[in-house]
Short mmCIF file of C-alpha atoms in Angstrom, two decimals:
data_model
loop_
_atom_site.label_atom_id
_atom_site.label_comp_id
_atom_site.label_asym_id
_atom_site.label_seq_id
_atom_site.Cartn_x
_atom_site.Cartn_y
_atom_site.Cartn_z
CA MET A 1 104.15 87.06 84.90
CA SER A 2 103.80 90.42 83.15
CA LEU A 3 101.19 90.55 80.40
CA ASN A 4 102.69 93.74 78.92
CA PRO A 5 106.22 94.95 78.23
CA ARG A 6 107.59 96.53 81.39
CA ILE A 7 108.39 100.24 81.32
CA HIS A 8 111.79 100.72 82.94
CA TYR A 9 112.17 104.47 82.51
CA TRP A 10 110.09 107.54 81.61
CA GLN A 11 112.75 110.03 80.62
CA GLY A 12 111.94 111.33 77.14
CA ARG A 13 108.89 109.13 76.63
CA ARG A 14 105.95 110.91 74.96
CA VAL A 15 102.71 110.40 76.90
CA TRP A 16 99.26 111.76 76.04
CA LEU A 17 96.71 111.85 78.84
CA VAL A 18 93.15 112.67 77.81
CA GLY A 19 91.08 113.89 80.75
CA ALA A 20 93.95 115.46 82.66
CA SER A 21 92.50 118.73 83.93
CA SER A 22 91.74 117.33 87.39
CA GLY A 23 91.61 114.20 89.52
CA ILE A 24 93.38 111.01 88.51
CA GLY A 25 94.42 112.29 85.09
CA ARG A 26 96.08 115.43 86.41
CA ALA A 27 97.84 113.59 89.23
CA THR A 28 99.15 110.95 86.81
CA ALA A 29 100.38 113.62 84.40
CA ALA A 30 102.19 115.39 87.24
CA LEU A 31 103.88 112.18 88.38
CA LEU A 32 105.04 111.27 84.88
CA HIS A 33 106.34 114.80 84.35
CA ALA A 34 108.34 114.48 87.55
CA ARG A 35 109.87 111.28 86.19
CA GLY A 36 110.97 112.94 82.98
CA ALA A 37 108.23 112.08 80.52
CA GLN A 38 107.21 114.49 77.78
CA VAL A 39 103.62 114.97 78.92
CA ILE A 40 100.75 116.15 76.72
CA VAL A 41 97.54 116.91 78.62
CA SER A 42 94.07 117.24 77.14
CA ALA A 43 90.60 118.05 78.48
CA ARG A 44 87.79 120.51 77.86
CA ASN A 45 88.99 122.97 80.51
CA ALA A 46 91.67 124.96 78.69
CA GLN A 47 92.30 127.18 81.73
CA ALA A 48 93.02 124.19 83.96
CA LEU A 49 95.33 122.72 81.33
CA GLN A 50 97.26 125.99 81.06
CA ALA A 51 97.62 126.05 84.83
CA PHE A 52 99.13 122.56 84.64
CA VAL A 53 101.58 123.64 81.94
CA ASP A 54 102.58 126.69 83.98
CA GLU A 55 103.33 124.43 86.94
CA HIS A 56 105.06 121.75 84.86
CA PRO A 57 107.46 123.37 82.36
CA GLY A 58 107.92 121.43 79.15
CA SER A 59 104.47 119.86 79.22
CA VAL A 60 102.02 120.65 76.43
CA ALA A 61 98.30 121.44 76.61
CA VAL A 62 95.99 120.37 73.80
CA PRO A 63 92.40 121.31 74.72
CA LEU A 64 89.61 119.16 73.29
CA ASP A 65 86.13 117.88 73.96
CA THR A 66 86.03 114.12 73.47
CA ALA A 67 82.35 114.37 72.52
CA HIS A 68 83.34 116.06 69.24
CA THR A 69 84.95 113.85 66.61
CA ALA A 70 86.54 116.70 64.64
CA GLN A 71 88.19 118.15 67.76
CA VAL A 72 89.64 114.79 68.75
CA LYS A 73 90.93 114.13 65.25
CA ALA A 74 92.61 117.53 65.06
CA ALA A 75 94.12 117.09 68.53
CA ALA A 76 95.48 113.65 67.64
CA GLN A 77 97.08 115.04 64.50
CA GLN A 78 98.67 117.83 66.53
CA VAL A 79 100.02 115.40 69.12
CA LEU A 80 101.37 112.96 66.54
CA ALA A 81 103.04 115.77 64.61
CA GLY A 82 105.43 116.06 67.56
CA GLY A 83 106.58 112.46 67.20
CA PRO A 84 105.49 108.90 68.02
CA LEU A 85 103.52 108.27 71.18
CA ASP A 86 104.89 105.90 73.78
CA LEU A 87 101.68 105.84 75.81
CA VAL A 88 98.17 107.19 75.49
CA CYS A 89 95.83 107.08 78.48
CA TYR A 90 92.11 107.82 78.23
CA CYS A 91 90.96 108.99 81.65
CA ALA A 92 88.17 111.39 80.69
CA GLY A 93 84.98 110.59 82.53
CA HIS A 94 81.46 111.73 83.30
CA TYR A 95 79.42 110.60 86.31
CA ARG A 96 75.97 111.26 87.71
CA ASP A 97 74.19 108.71 89.87
CA MET A 98 71.05 107.31 88.28
CA ARG A 99 68.48 104.66 89.11
CA ALA A 100 65.85 103.12 86.84
CA THR A 101 63.12 104.85 88.82
CA ASP A 102 64.54 108.21 87.73
CA PHE A 103 65.80 107.39 84.24
CA ASP A 104 67.18 110.31 82.20
CA LEU A 105 67.98 109.47 78.58
CA THR A 106 69.95 112.66 77.92
CA GLU A 107 72.15 112.02 80.94
CA ALA A 108 72.62 108.35 80.06
CA LEU A 109 73.72 109.23 76.54
CA ARG A 110 76.12 111.84 77.93
CA HIS A 111 77.82 109.06 79.90
CA GLU A 112 78.08 106.95 76.77
CA ASP A 113 79.49 109.80 74.71
CA VAL A 114 82.21 110.85 77.15
CA ASN A 115 83.12 107.58 78.85
CA TYR A 116 82.98 105.16 75.96
CA THR A 117 82.48 106.79 72.55
CA GLY A 118 85.09 109.41 73.40
CA THR A 119 87.54 106.56 73.90
CA LEU A 120 86.78 105.28 70.42
CA ARG A 121 87.38 108.74 68.97
CA VAL A 122 90.81 108.93 70.58
CA LEU A 123 91.69 105.41 69.46
CA ALA A 124 90.67 106.27 65.91
CA GLY A 125 93.03 109.23 66.07
CA VAL A 126 96.11 107.43 67.39
CA LEU A 127 95.92 103.70 66.72
CA PRO A 128 96.97 103.72 63.04
CA ALA A 129 100.12 105.71 63.87
CA MET A 130 100.87 103.62 66.96
CA VAL A 131 100.47 100.37 65.02
CA ALA A 132 102.81 101.72 62.33
CA SER A 133 105.36 102.70 64.99
CA ALA A 134 105.14 99.23 66.55
CA LYS A 135 105.86 97.64 63.18
CA MET A 136 108.91 99.91 62.90
CA GLY A 137 110.21 98.71 66.27
CA ARG A 138 108.78 101.35 68.62
CA PRO A 139 105.73 99.77 70.29
CA GLY A 140 103.62 101.99 72.52
CA HIS A 141 101.03 101.42 75.21
CA VAL A 142 97.27 102.09 75.31
CA SER A 143 95.60 102.43 78.71
CA LEU A 144 91.90 102.92 79.45
CA VAL A 145 90.64 104.13 82.82
CA SER A 146 87.53 102.15 83.71
CA SER A 147 86.20 101.48 87.23
CA VAL A 148 85.17 98.71 89.58
CA ALA A 149 81.66 99.95 88.75
CA GLY A 150 82.14 98.13 85.46
CA PHE A 151 82.55 94.72 87.11
CA ARG A 152 78.83 94.15 87.69
CA GLY A 153 75.60 96.11 87.95
CA LEU A 154 75.39 98.38 91.00
CA PRO A 155 72.68 100.64 92.47
CA LYS A 156 72.85 104.28 91.32
CA SER A 157 75.20 103.23 88.51
CA LEU A 158 72.63 102.72 85.76
CA ALA A 159 74.29 105.24 83.42
CA TYR A 160 77.91 105.05 84.59
CA GLY A 161 78.49 101.33 85.15
CA PRO A 162 77.64 100.06 81.65
CA THR A 163 80.10 102.49 80.04
CA LYS A 164 82.87 101.27 82.33
CA ALA A 165 81.98 97.64 81.62
CA ALA A 166 82.31 98.46 77.92
CA LEU A 167 85.81 99.86 78.51
CA ILE A 168 86.92 96.66 80.22
CA ASN A 169 85.68 94.59 77.27
CA LEU A 170 87.29 97.01 74.83
CA ALA A 171 90.65 96.79 76.57
CA GLU A 172 90.52 92.99 76.48
CA ALA A 173 89.84 93.02 72.74
CA LEU A 174 92.60 95.57 72.14
CA TYR A 175 95.05 93.40 74.05
CA LEU A 176 94.25 90.36 71.91
CA ASP A 177 94.78 92.37 68.73
CA LEU A 178 97.86 94.42 69.69
CA HIS A 179 99.93 92.15 71.93
CA ALA A 180 101.51 90.34 68.99
CA LEU A 181 102.86 93.70 67.77
CA GLY A 182 104.67 94.19 71.07
CA MET A 183 102.26 96.90 72.20
CA GLY A 184 101.06 97.21 75.77
CA VAL A 185 97.37 97.47 76.67
CA SER A 186 96.02 98.01 80.15
CA VAL A 187 92.73 98.73 81.87
CA VAL A 188 92.68 100.75 85.09
CA ASN A 189 89.93 99.87 87.57
CA PRO A 190 90.03 102.24 90.55
CA GLY A 191 87.87 102.01 93.61
CA PHE A 192 86.81 105.29 95.21
CA VAL A 193 89.17 108.21 94.54
CA ALA A 194 88.64 111.72 95.93
CA THR A 195 87.93 113.65 92.72
CA PRO A 196 85.39 116.28 91.62
CA LEU A 197 83.25 113.42 90.26
CA THR A 198 83.07 111.41 93.48
CA ALA A 199 82.58 114.58 95.55
CA ARG A 200 78.92 114.45 94.47
CA ASN A 201 78.32 111.11 96.20
CA ASP A 202 75.96 111.26 99.17
CA PHE A 203 77.22 108.04 100.78
CA THR A 204 80.32 106.88 102.63
CA MET A 205 82.93 105.71 100.14
CA PRO A 206 84.96 102.78 101.51
CA ALA A 207 88.75 102.80 101.12
CA LEU A 208 88.71 106.32 99.64
CA ILE A 209 92.18 107.34 98.36
CA THR A 210 93.74 110.50 96.96
CA PRO A 211 94.36 111.14 93.25
CA GLU A 212 98.09 111.06 94.01
CA ALA A 213 97.80 107.56 95.50
CA ALA A 214 95.82 106.49 92.44
CA ALA A 215 98.45 107.94 90.11
CA ALA A 216 101.22 106.09 91.93
CA ALA A 217 99.31 102.80 91.56
CA ILE A 218 98.68 103.41 87.86
CA VAL A 219 102.28 104.28 87.03
CA ARG A 220 103.52 101.31 89.05
CA GLY A 221 101.12 99.07 87.11
CA TRP A 222 102.44 100.36 83.79
CA GLU A 223 106.01 99.88 84.93
CA ASP A 224 105.29 96.31 86.08
CA GLY A 225 103.59 95.37 82.82
CA GLU A 226 100.17 94.76 84.36
CA PHE A 227 97.04 94.48 82.23
CA ASP A 228 94.48 94.83 85.03
CA ILE A 229 95.57 97.71 87.25
CA HIS A 230 93.16 97.88 90.19
CA PHE A 231 93.40 99.67 93.52
CA PRO A 232 93.19 99.99 96.45
CA LYS A 233 93.52 96.24 96.73
CA ARG A 234 91.76 96.10 100.12
CA PHE A 235 88.60 97.20 98.31
CA THR A 236 89.00 96.01 94.73
CA ARG A 237 89.68 92.40 95.74
CA TRP A 238 86.27 92.30 97.42
CA MET A 239 84.69 93.71 94.27
CA LYS A 240 86.39 91.03 92.19
CA TRP A 241 85.07 88.39 94.57
CA LEU A 242 81.54 89.73 94.19
CA ARG A 243 81.93 89.46 90.44
CA LEU A 244 82.26 85.68 90.80
CA LEU A 245 79.04 85.17 92.74
CA PRO A 246 75.99 83.65 91.02
CA TYR A 247 73.07 86.07 90.69
CA ARG A 248 71.05 84.40 93.43
CA TRP A 249 73.82 85.39 95.88
CA TYR A 250 75.06 88.55 94.22
CA PHE A 251 71.81 90.53 94.24
CA PRO A 252 71.04 89.95 97.94
CA ALA A 253 74.66 90.71 98.87
CA VAL A 254 74.63 94.05 97.06
CA ARG A 255 71.28 95.01 98.60
CA ARG A 256 72.59 94.16 102.04
CA PHE A 257 75.86 96.07 101.71
CA THR A 258 74.37 99.17 100.03
CA GLY A 259 70.95 99.24 101.67
CA LEU A 260 69.43 99.88 98.22
#
């Protein structure tokens, strides 16, 4: 049973992807463009965005830094001036591994600002217009890219994991509030994807997939009306199982599997 309205076609749909200069966001934007969507891409890297637009005629670049409220507000106004949004996806992210024995407040707050508070800034910019459009008979979809790192506490994820857990909770609350309006809400929980962020990892990443494979899974999830879009299943199902364990089993299991 689908929890969201299914998306049967992309031709002409207006989609705003925030965090689309590289990795999952860029690959998803490229796939939607290929399927006929009117794609708007945002990120801090204006040069990378322009390169995307050059390669994907008809797409639009709106540079912004999600850490700055005024920039996000202005970008949202620019995007909405072009017409109602059918889907907005927040896939901007910041990641540095961190353990409690090497705690860095500045770095931890950077994670919070980009991964979570940036999401709130984008929602503040688009939700009123999207709610109004839904009431007029054109419901859109809000999608937040979280991570399996948000399922439970993990070693080296002291700064990153809590922000992703917050996104999962946020998506659940959004769903409860917006479903009655006919709007779709989804949370994307990838495993390991080969992106500039994960390239910094100094450990073997199980079930590592390409950004293109991730994009295909995300778009398929939107089309099928899924709320919880997680992949690759051979890895994420194990992570979901770990989430169910009581602490007395969970902590030893994580130490054993990670060696940390």
